[in-house]
Coordinates of C-alpha atoms in Angstrom, one line a residue:
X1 CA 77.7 -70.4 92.6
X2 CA 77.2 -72.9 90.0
X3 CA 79.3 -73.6 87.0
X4 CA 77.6 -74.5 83.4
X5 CA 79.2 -77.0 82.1
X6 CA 79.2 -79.5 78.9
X7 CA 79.5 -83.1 79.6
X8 CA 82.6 -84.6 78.8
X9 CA 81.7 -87.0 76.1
X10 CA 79.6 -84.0 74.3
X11 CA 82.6 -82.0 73.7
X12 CA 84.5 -85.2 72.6
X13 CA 81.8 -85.7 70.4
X14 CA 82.2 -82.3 68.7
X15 CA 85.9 -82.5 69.2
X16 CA 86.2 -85.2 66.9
X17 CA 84.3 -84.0 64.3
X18 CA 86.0 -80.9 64.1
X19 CA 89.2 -82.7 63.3
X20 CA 87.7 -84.8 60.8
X21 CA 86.4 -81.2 59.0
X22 CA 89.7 -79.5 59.8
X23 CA 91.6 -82.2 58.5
X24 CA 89.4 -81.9 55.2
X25 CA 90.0 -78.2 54.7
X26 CA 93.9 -78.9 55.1
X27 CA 93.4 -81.6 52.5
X28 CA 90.9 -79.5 50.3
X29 CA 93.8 -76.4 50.7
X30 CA 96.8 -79.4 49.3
X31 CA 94.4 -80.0 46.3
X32 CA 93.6 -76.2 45.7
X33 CA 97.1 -75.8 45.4
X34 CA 97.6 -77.9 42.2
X35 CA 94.2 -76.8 40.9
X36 CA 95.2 -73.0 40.8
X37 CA 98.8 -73.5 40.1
X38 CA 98.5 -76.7 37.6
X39 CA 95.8 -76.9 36.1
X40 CA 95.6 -73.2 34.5
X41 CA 92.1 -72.2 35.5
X42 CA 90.6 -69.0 35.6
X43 CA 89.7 -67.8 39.2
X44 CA 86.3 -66.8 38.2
X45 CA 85.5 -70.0 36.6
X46 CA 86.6 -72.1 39.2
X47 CA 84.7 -69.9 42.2
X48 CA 81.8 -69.9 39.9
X49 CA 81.8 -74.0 39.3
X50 CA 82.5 -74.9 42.7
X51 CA 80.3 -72.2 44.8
X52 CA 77.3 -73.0 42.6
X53 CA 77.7 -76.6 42.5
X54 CA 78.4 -76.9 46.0
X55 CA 75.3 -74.3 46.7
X56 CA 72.8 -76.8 45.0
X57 CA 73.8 -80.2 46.9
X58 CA 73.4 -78.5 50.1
X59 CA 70.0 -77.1 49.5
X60 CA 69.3 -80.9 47.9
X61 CA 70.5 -82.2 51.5
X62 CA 68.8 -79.5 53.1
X63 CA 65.0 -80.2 51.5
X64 CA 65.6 -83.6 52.3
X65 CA 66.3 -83.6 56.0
X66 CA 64.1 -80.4 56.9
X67 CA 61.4 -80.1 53.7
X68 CA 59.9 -76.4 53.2
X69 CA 61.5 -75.3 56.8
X70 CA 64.4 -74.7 53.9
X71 CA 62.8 -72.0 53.1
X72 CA 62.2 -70.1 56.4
X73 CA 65.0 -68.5 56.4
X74 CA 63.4 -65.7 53.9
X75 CA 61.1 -65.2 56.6
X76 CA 61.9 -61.6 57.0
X77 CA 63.9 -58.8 55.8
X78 CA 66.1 -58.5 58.4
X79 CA 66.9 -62.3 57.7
X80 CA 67.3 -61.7 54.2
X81 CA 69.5 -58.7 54.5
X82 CA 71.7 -61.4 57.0
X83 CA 71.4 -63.9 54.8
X84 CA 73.1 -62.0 51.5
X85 CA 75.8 -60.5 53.9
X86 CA 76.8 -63.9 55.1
X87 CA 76.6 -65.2 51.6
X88 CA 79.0 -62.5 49.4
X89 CA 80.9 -61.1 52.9
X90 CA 82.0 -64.1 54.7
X91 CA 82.0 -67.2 52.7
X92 CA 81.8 -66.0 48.9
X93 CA 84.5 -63.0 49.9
X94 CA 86.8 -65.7 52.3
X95 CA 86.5 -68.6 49.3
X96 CA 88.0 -65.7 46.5
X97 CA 90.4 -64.2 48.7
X98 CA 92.1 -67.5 49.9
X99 CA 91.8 -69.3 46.2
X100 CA 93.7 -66.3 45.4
X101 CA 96.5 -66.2 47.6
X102 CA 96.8 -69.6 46.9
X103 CA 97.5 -69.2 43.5
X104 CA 99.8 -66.6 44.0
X105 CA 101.5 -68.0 46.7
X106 CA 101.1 -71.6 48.6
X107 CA 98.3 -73.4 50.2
X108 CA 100.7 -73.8 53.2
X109 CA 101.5 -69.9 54.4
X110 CA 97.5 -69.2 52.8
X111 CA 96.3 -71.3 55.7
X112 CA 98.2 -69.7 58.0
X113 CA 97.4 -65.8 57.3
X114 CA 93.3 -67.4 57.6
X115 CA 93.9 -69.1 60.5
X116 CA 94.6 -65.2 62.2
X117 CA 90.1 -65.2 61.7
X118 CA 90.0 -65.2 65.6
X119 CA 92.3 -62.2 66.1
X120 CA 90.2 -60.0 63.9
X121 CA 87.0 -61.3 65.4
X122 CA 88.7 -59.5 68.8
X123 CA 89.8 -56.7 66.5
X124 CA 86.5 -56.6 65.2
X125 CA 84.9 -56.2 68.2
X126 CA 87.0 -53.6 69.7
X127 CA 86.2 -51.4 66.6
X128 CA 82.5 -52.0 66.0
X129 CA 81.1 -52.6 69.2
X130 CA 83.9 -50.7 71.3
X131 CA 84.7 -53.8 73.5
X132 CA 88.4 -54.0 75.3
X133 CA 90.9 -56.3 74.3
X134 CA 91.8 -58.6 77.3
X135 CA 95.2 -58.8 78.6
X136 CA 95.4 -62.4 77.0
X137 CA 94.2 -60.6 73.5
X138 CA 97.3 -58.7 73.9
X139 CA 99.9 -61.1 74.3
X140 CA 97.9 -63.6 71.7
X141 CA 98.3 -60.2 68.7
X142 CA 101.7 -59.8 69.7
X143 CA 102.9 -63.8 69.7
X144 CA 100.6 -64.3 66.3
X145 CA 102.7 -60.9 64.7
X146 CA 105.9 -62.3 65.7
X147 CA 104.2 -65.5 64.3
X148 CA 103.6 -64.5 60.7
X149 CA 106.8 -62.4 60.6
X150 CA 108.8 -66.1 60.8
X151 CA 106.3 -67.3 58.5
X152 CA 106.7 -65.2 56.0
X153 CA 109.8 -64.2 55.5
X154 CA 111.9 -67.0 57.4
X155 CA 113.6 -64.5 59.3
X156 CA 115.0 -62.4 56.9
X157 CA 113.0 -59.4 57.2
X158 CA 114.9 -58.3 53.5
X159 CA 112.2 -60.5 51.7
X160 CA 109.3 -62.4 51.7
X161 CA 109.1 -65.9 51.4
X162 CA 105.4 -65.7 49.7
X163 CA 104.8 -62.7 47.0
X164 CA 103.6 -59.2 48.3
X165 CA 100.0 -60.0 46.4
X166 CA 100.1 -63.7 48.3
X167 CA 100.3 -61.7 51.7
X168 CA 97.9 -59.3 51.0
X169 CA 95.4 -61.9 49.7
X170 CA 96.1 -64.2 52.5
X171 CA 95.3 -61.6 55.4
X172 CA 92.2 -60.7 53.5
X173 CA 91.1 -64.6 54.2
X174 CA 91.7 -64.3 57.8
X175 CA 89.4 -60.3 58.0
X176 CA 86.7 -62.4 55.6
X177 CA 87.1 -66.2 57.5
X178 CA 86.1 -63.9 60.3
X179 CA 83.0 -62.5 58.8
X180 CA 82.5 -66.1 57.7
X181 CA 81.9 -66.9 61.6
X182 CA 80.7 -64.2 62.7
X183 CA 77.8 -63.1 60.2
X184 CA 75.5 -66.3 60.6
X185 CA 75.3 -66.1 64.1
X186 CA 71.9 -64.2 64.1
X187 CA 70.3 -67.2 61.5
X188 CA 72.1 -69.8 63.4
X189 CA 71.7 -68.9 67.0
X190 CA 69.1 -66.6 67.5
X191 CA 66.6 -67.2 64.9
X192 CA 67.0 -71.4 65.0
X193 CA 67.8 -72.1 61.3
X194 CA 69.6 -75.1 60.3
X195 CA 73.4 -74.6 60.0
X196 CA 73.1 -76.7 56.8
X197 CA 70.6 -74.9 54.9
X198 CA 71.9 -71.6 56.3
X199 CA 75.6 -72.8 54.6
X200 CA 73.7 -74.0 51.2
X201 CA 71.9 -70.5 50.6
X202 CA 74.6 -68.9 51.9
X203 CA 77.0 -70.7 49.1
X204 CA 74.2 -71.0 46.7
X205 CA 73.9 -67.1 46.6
X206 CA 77.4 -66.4 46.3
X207 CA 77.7 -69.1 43.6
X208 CA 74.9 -66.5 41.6
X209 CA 77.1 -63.3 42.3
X210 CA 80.0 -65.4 41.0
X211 CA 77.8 -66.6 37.8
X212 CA 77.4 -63.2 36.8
X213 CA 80.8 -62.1 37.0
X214 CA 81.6 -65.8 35.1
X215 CA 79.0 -68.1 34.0
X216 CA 80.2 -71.8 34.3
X217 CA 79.2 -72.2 30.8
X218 CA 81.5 -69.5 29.2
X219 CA 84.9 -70.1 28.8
X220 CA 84.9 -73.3 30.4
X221 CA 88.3 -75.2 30.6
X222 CA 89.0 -78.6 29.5
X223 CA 87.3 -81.1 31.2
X224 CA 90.3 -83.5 32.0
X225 CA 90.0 -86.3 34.6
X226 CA 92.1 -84.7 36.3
X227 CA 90.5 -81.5 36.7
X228 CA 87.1 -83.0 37.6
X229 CA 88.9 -85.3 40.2
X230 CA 90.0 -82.2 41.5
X231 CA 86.7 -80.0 41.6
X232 CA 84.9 -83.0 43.1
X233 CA 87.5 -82.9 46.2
X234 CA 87.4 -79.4 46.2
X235 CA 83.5 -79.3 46.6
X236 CA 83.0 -82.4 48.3
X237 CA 86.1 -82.8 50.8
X238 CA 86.4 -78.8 50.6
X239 CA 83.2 -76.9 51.0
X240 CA 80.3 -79.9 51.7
X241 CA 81.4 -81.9 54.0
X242 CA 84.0 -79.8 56.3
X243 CA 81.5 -76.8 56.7
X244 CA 79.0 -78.9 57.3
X245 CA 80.7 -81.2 60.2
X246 CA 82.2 -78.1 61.8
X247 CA 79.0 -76.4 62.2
X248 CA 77.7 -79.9 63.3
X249 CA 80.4 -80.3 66.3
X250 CA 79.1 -76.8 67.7
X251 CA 76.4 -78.3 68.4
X252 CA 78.8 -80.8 71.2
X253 CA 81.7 -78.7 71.9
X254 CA 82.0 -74.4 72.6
X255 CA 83.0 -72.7 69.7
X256 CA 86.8 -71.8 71.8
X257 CA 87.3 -75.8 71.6
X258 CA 86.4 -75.9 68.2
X259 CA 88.7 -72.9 67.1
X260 CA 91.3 -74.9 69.0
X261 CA 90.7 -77.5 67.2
X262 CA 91.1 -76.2 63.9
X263 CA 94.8 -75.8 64.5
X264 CA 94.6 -79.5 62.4
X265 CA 93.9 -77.8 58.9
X266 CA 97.1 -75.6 58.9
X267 CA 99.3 -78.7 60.3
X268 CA 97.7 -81.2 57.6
X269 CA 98.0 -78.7 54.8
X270 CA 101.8 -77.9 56.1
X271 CA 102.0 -81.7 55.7
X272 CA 100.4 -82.4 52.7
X273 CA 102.2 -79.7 50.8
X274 CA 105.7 -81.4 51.4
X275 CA 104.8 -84.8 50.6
X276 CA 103.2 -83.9 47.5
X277 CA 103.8 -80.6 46.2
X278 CA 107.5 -80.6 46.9
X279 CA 107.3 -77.6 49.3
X280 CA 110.6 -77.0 51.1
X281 CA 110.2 -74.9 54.4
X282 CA 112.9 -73.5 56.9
X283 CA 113.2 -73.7 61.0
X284 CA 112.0 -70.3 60.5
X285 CA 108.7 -71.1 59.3
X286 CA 108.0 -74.2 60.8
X287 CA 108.7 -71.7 64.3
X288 CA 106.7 -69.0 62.6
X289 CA 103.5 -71.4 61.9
X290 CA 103.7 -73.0 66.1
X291 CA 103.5 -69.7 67.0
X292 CA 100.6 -68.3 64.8
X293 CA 98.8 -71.8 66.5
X294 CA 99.9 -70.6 70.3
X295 CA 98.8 -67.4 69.7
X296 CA 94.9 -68.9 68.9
X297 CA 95.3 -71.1 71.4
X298 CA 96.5 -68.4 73.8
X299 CA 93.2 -66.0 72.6
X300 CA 90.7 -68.7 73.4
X301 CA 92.1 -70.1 76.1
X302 CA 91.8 -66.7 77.7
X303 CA 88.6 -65.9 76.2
X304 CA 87.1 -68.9 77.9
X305 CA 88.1 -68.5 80.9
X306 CA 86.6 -65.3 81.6
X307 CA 83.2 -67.0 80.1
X308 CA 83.7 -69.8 82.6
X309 CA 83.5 -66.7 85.3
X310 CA 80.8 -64.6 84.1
X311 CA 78.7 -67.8 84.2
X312 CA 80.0 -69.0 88.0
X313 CA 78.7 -65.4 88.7
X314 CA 75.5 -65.3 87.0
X315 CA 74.5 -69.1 88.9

C-alpha cells in the first residue's frame, strides 16, 4: 500500500497564502464593522457597490490572464445553472447575511457563527446525500455548540451578548459560507475552470441581482473619503484579493489544511476589533471562540485522516 502524499514545501506554499487571505478577511470584517455601524449606509447599497465593483475587476483580471477561455464557463446549461447557484446561493447570499449580522451585531462574534461553514458542510451531507457523521463529527458539533453558547452569551445563558437578529444572521453566514465552498466545486474541479474567473462571474452576477433590488446610482450616500477608503478595503482587501489567494493555495495545500488555516480570520478580526473598535470581551468568550476553532480543527483533523486511509487502501 502506497500513501498519496503532497510535498512538504507545496502545502507550505498554500499554507502561507491562506494566512495572508484569512488574515485579509479578519481585517476586511474590522473595517465592515465601522462601515455598517458608522458610516450609515444602506445594506442594499453597499452589497450592490461592492459586489458589482468587485464582479468587474475580477473578470478584467480574468480576460487578461486567460482571454475568451473567460467565457467557457457558459459552455453548457448545466454549467450555467451551477454558475447562478454559486453566484446568488453561496457568495451573494453569505456576503448579505454576514454584512448583516455585522451591522446588527459585531464583526467579532459574526466571524465566529461563519466560521461553523464546515460543520454544516457535514450536516449538509448527512441530509442531502444521506452520508454518516463520523465519530469525530460528533464530538467536533458538540465542542463547537458548547463553543458558541460561551460566545454568545458569556455564560449567562439569561442573555445574549449579541442581539437575537445578530445570531440569526450570523448562523445564516456559516449554512451560506458553506454553499459558498461547496457549490463551485463542479466548475472548479470537475469541469477545469479557473477559480478566478469562476469567483468574478460568480460575484459579477450577484452584483446584478443586487442592482435590481438597489441600483448603485439611486440613493447613493455621500461620497466621503472616508467612505471610499472604506469600500476600496472592503473590495480590495475583502472580496479581490482574499478569495482569490484562498482559492490559489488549494491549488498547494488539501482543502482540511486550508480550513485549518482559516482559524487566522476569526483571531485577527477578535484582534482588530479591540484595538480599534473598542470591543470589550469576557473569559467567557474568548473560551467560547478557542473552542468554536478546536471544534474545526477537531472535524478536519478527523476528516483527513480517514482520507489518508481510503487512499493507503485504494494504492
Amino acid at each position: 500500500m502506497k500513501t498519496v502524499n503532497t510535498p512538504t514545501g507545496s502545502i507550505m506554499k498554500g499554507i502561507f497564502w491562506a494566512t495572508v487571505a484569512s488574515t485579509m478577511f479578519g481585517v476586511s470584517g474590522t473595517v465592515l464593522q465601522f462601515i455598517s455601524q458608522g458610516q450609515d449606509i444602506p445594506a442594499s447599497w453597499f452589497l450592490s457597490a461592492r459586489t458589482l465593483g468587485a464582479g468587474v475587476v475580477l473578470l478584467l483580471i480574468s480576460l487578461v490572464l486567460y482571454g475568451k477561455k473567460t467565457f467557457a464557463v457558459f459552455g453548457s446549461l448545466r454549467e450555467i445553472a451551477w454558475l447562478v447557484a454559486y453566484a446568488i446561493i453561496g457568495l451573494g447570499a453569505n456576503l448579505l447575511t454576514f454584512y448583516m449580522s455585522v451591522q446588527t451585531g459585531n464583526a467579532a462574534a459574526s466571524t465566529i457563527l461563519q466560521y461553523l461553514s464546515p460543520l454544516f458542510i457535514v450536516l449538509g451531507s448527512f441530509l442531502f446525500k444521506h452520508e454518516r457523521p463520523l465519530r469525530s463529527d460528533m464530538v467536533a458539533f458538540v465542542v463547537a455548540m458548547i463553543g458558541v453558547f460561551l460566545a454568545i452569551t458569556r455564560g449567562n445563558i439569561s442573555q445574549l451578548a449579541i442581539p437575537f437578529d445578530s445570531l440569526l444572521w450570523g448562523i445564516g453566514s456559516g449554512i451560506t459560507a458553506a454553499g459558498y465552498v461547496v457549490l463551485p466545486r463542479t466548475l472548479v474541479r470537475d469541469n477545469g475552470h479557473s477559480p478566478i474567473t469562476v469567483l468574478g462571474w460568480g460575484t459579477l452576477i450577484a452584483g446584478i441581482v443586487f442592482n435590481l433590488n438597489h441600483p448603485v446610482w439611486v440613493n447613493t450616500p455621500p461620497l466621503t473619503t472616508g467612505l471610499l477608503a472604506s469600500m476600496s478595503t472592503v473590495i480590495l482587501v475583502g472580496t479581490i484579493l482574499p478569495f482569490s489567494l484562498l482559492l490559489y493555495s488549494s491549488h498547494f495545500a488539501p482543502s482540511d489544511v486550508i480550513s485549518i488555516v482559516d482559524a487566522t480570520q476569526p483571531v485577527m478580526t477578535f484582534v482588530l476589533s479591540i484595538l480599534f473598535l473598542s470591543l470589550k470581551i469576557t473569559l467567557a468568550e474568548v473560551i467560547g471562540s478557542v473552542l468554536v476553532i478546536v471544534a474545526i480543527y477537531l472535524l478536519q483533523r478527523g476528516r483527513r485522516k480517514v482520507t489518508t486511509v481510503f487512499e493507503e487502501s485504494e494504492n
